[in-house]
Amino acid sequence: MTTFLDPKSIGKPARPRRHVRTLTGYLPETDASGKEKWPRGDEKVWKDAMRDVDKDADQITKSFVNHVQTSLARQPYNLDNLGAYQASALSVRDNLLVNWNETALQYTRKAPKRAYYLSLEFLMGRTLDNALLNLGLKDEYAGSVKKLGFSMEDILEQERDAALGNGGLGRLAACYLDSSASQELPVWGYGLRYKYGIFQQLIDSSSGNQLEAPDPWLDNQNPWELPRLDVAYEVRFYGSADRVNDGTPRAAWTGGQEVLAIAYDVMIPGCYTKTTNNLRLWESKPKRGFDLNSFNAGNYEGAVESSNSASAITSVLYPNDHTTFGKELRLKQQYFWTAASLADIIRRFKNIGKPITEFPDYVAIQLNDTHPTLAIPELMRVLVDEEDQPWATAWQIVTNTFFYTNHTVLPEALEKWPVPLMEHVLPRHMQIIYDINLQFMQAVERAFPGDRERLGRMSLIEEGFPKQVRMAFLACIGSRKVNGVAELHSDLVKTTILKDFVEFEGISKFGNVTNGITPRRWLDQCNPELSALISRTLGVDKAVWLKDLHRLAELLPQTEDAKFRAEWAAIKQRNKERLAHHVQTTLGLTINTNAMFDVQIKRLHEYKRQSLNILGVIHRYLTLKNMSAAEKKKVNPKVVFFAGKAAPAYYIAKLTIRLIVNVARIINEDPDTKDLLSMYFLPDYSVSLAEVLIPASDISQHISTAGTEASGTSNMKFCLNGGLLLGTVDGANIEIAEEVGESNVFFFGHLTPAVEDLRYQHAYHPIPIEEKCPALANVLNTVSSGRFGDADVYEPLLNTIRQDIAALAMVDEAYLDRDEWVKKSIRTSAKMGKFSSDRAINEYAESYWNIEAQHIV
Ligand code: NBG
């Protein structure tokens, strides 16, 4: 830090955004013949000393022990499981870094077109097991730590989830990174390094209410990230934007608050390939320790405060799923992240030495929902104000660079930012958005002369008090292509929220990429026994089918083989026991593993209708209560599992948790019924908990109101693991049923969507409960009567119940024929090839980004 400073410089940009140069991204020099020159020193000495990926047990053991002694400064005498985890992780990371460096060098050498996945959420879960699998070193490490007196299973259990996401959207981003690397595609992720990820959920033991505690996931040093303190960018907020008025569209944006974005790199290994991509997460820091504006005014305390405010930008993930709150800090997060990411992308592009107009030939940027939409006006700002590009050229570049994926049509989730807030925080971007809108409105007017209503509907600015910026519309017009995440959802995007835009821009801009999941984590890692059975049966190494999931279809003939069915069923049984063991050790509860396991795990949301499931359970309970002993003998025991978090301010969602917990209390203790029906709410749902729950499920519930769940991705995970699906005609359920055949799923609602009016067809048509199902009406009345306490509080929840429970009866009936059930289970799993995230990422790569696989040698 300098000691002398010119006060006039305070708050003025010294020069356009400056990147502190590092030695990354540099290429070897070549001699006259084009041969690469060794940069310095003796090439042989260097090369002899450089390491490769560890292959044999000896090297692995050495590296583990070396990290124990040096990185952890410990000894065999004081090494616990946590220490052993850390040493394993650091040793595995060394291997990842070798590949990661090699990948980066080759990308720089070849300068292929790259794609960047901008996501405000990456729900990564644990890393160690995945890294070992992808490196192909699972057995070697397990053997090595065993000789040192540890068990790999215990070591894996020590890792804390990286939970930088709310739910499906963030987990999808994580699956897509895994698939990009596995498919050897040059794709980087960009996100935020939140100090606190999604909150930890606790259940108040007296009321049953959800409580939230912070998630200090970084407390035990994170071995999976590489701090890049030298990769830093300045990001500005507030201040003023003054148009230059020299006949160009330029403006000068000065003053305000400047903060630093510091990079943390997370290695993303591909499965059985050297390709190891990068996820770059930004952390905010005050520039020069504290804010110079306050410093100048002699306000030291104010300066310290605003330096806190700089660090606050990346301190916490917003725990809202499908809602926007218009909070200033959230807007700052979005801009901070998009500005730093774009600056980094532009710098990398400039290293290639091509004119800026060729930017879209080298760069594709995927906007994961509207959260990164500010990247559109930000790229305009850089091109116009800093690169001196004419407006039309800049817009041409922008609209060839971005791609926008919509993840919901729920109105409360469509982002809008109040114009006064945007003007205050990002004055230059607000000008740019107005300028974009002006040109856009003129173009719409030319296409539909005199259609004033249409102009109002399509404007980027929604009239009202205050006016609001409609981010989905900005994302749409600023992108080359727009897609939804399942067929029905993509149709709904085209026919509802973006209908006017389809009419204006043409249908070819709008597409569908059905979501997918990575079979590495969601089969091989979470269900190793099933994975082994599949490899044995197909007669190939797992690497083959894990990267070509359609090969699972070869299991189909096995449905007729009784021995295979028995093995299949035995694995499901052991997975149920594994879950029971987990619940026993974590919660001290004993679970009946001879029961059917019925699972619903997802964010708590009215549209997902956990309330419907819970009322089904109460209905079952009341029915059992009225049964004779003889009747009860014919009933199949059932255990119902729930897990999921509610947004802290979402009243109805929290109330649903409370109801589940309190109903479970009564049911699980009732001697008349507890052997036949029990129910558990497992607190603090996470990726790791899902990995235990999913392989153990016989049936899982995906019962959103039709037209509301864009895709759903856990439905795919359950089915891949041979769990059957009970679902509504919604999202990816429809495509799953198409693949596995409707006779293998339990559907309710309309089966075949009529074409004329999708919205209407898929919307839910209430039928009076009393008429449709007197039993359910009885359930509702029982809750209302106060039998489970506090009848009044549950009243709003009961109002959201709209469907009948006949499908559950079908499930019961089907489960009685266990042989047929196992056949359905095998058929389901065998037909999940389509839902690999490898397929999805290749669709993006080919039809959207136009990038090619790079084989790293
Ligand atoms: C969610 C949808 C899910 C979908 C995931 C991933 C948001 C805004 N949307 O149905 O609700 O599976 O995105 O696409 O989180």
Short mmCIF file of C-alpha atoms and ligand atoms in Angstrom, two decimals, residues 117 121 166-173 176 320-323 368-369 371 405-410 413 484-486 489 513 515 607-608 708-716 731-732 844, ligand 1:
data_model
loop_
_atom_site.label_atom_id
_atom_site.label_comp_id
_atom_site.label_asym_id
_atom_site.label_seq_id
_atom_site.Cartn_x
_atom_site.Cartn_y
_atom_site.Cartn_z
CA TYR A 117 -21.56 -21.34 -17.10
CA GLU A 121 -25.49 -21.44 -7.11
CA ASN A 166 -30.74 -23.89 -2.66
CA GLY A 167 -31.91 -26.88 -4.62
CA GLY A 168 -32.31 -28.24 -8.15
CA LEU A 169 -30.92 -25.23 -9.98
CA GLY A 170 -27.64 -25.32 -8.05
CA ARG A 171 -27.32 -29.09 -8.15
CA LEU A 172 -27.93 -29.03 -11.92
CA ALA A 173 -25.01 -26.62 -12.28
CA TYR A 176 -23.20 -29.95 -15.67
CA ASN A 320 -34.85 -18.21 -1.09
CA ASP A 321 -35.86 -20.69 -3.68
CA HIS A 322 -38.25 -19.45 -6.35
CA THR A 323 -38.77 -16.01 -4.83
CA ASN A 368 -28.31 -20.01 -15.49
CA ASP A 369 -31.70 -18.40 -14.96
CA HIS A 371 -29.56 -14.14 -11.91
CA THR A 405 -31.95 -20.91 -19.62
CA ASN A 406 -35.26 -20.31 -17.90
CA HIS A 407 -35.90 -22.53 -14.86
CA THR A 408 -39.40 -21.58 -13.81
CA VAL A 409 -42.62 -19.99 -14.99
CA LEU A 410 -43.85 -19.25 -11.46
CA ALA A 413 -39.78 -16.30 -9.19
CA GLY A 484 -36.48 -24.35 -20.90
CA VAL A 485 -35.47 -27.46 -18.97
CA ALA A 486 -38.07 -30.09 -19.94
CA HIS A 489 -41.78 -26.45 -19.45
CA VAL A 513 -32.81 -28.98 -23.24
CA ASN A 515 -32.23 -31.57 -17.63
CA TYR A 607 -46.46 -25.96 -5.50
CA LYS A 608 -44.52 -29.15 -4.68
CA THR A 708 -45.44 -25.65 -12.06
CA GLU A 709 -42.35 -27.87 -11.69
CA ALA A 710 -40.12 -26.91 -14.59
CA SER A 711 -38.33 -30.24 -14.63
CA GLY A 712 -37.37 -31.76 -11.32
CA THR A 713 -34.14 -33.71 -11.24
CA SER A 714 -34.44 -35.89 -8.14
CA ASN A 715 -37.16 -37.81 -10.00
CA MET A 716 -34.39 -38.92 -12.40
CA GLY A 731 -41.93 -31.39 -15.77
CA ALA A 732 -39.57 -34.25 -16.51
CA TYR A 844 -25.78 -27.35 -25.11
C1 NBG B 1 -35.75 -25.14 -10.66
C2 NBG B 1 -37.04 -25.87 -11.02
C3 NBG B 1 -36.82 -27.37 -11.07
C4 NBG B 1 -35.69 -27.68 -12.01
C5 NBG B 1 -34.46 -26.90 -11.58
C6 NBG B 1 -33.29 -27.11 -12.52
C7 NBG B 1 -35.49 -22.79 -9.99
C8 NBG B 1 -35.79 -21.39 -10.31
N1 NBG B 1 -35.98 -23.72 -10.82
O1 NBG B 1 -37.99 -28.00 -11.53
O2 NBG B 1 -38.04 -25.57 -10.09
O3 NBG B 1 -35.42 -29.05 -12.02
O4 NBG B 1 -34.73 -25.51 -11.57
O5 NBG B 1 -33.65 -26.79 -13.83
O6 NBG B 1 -34.81 -23.06 -9.04
#
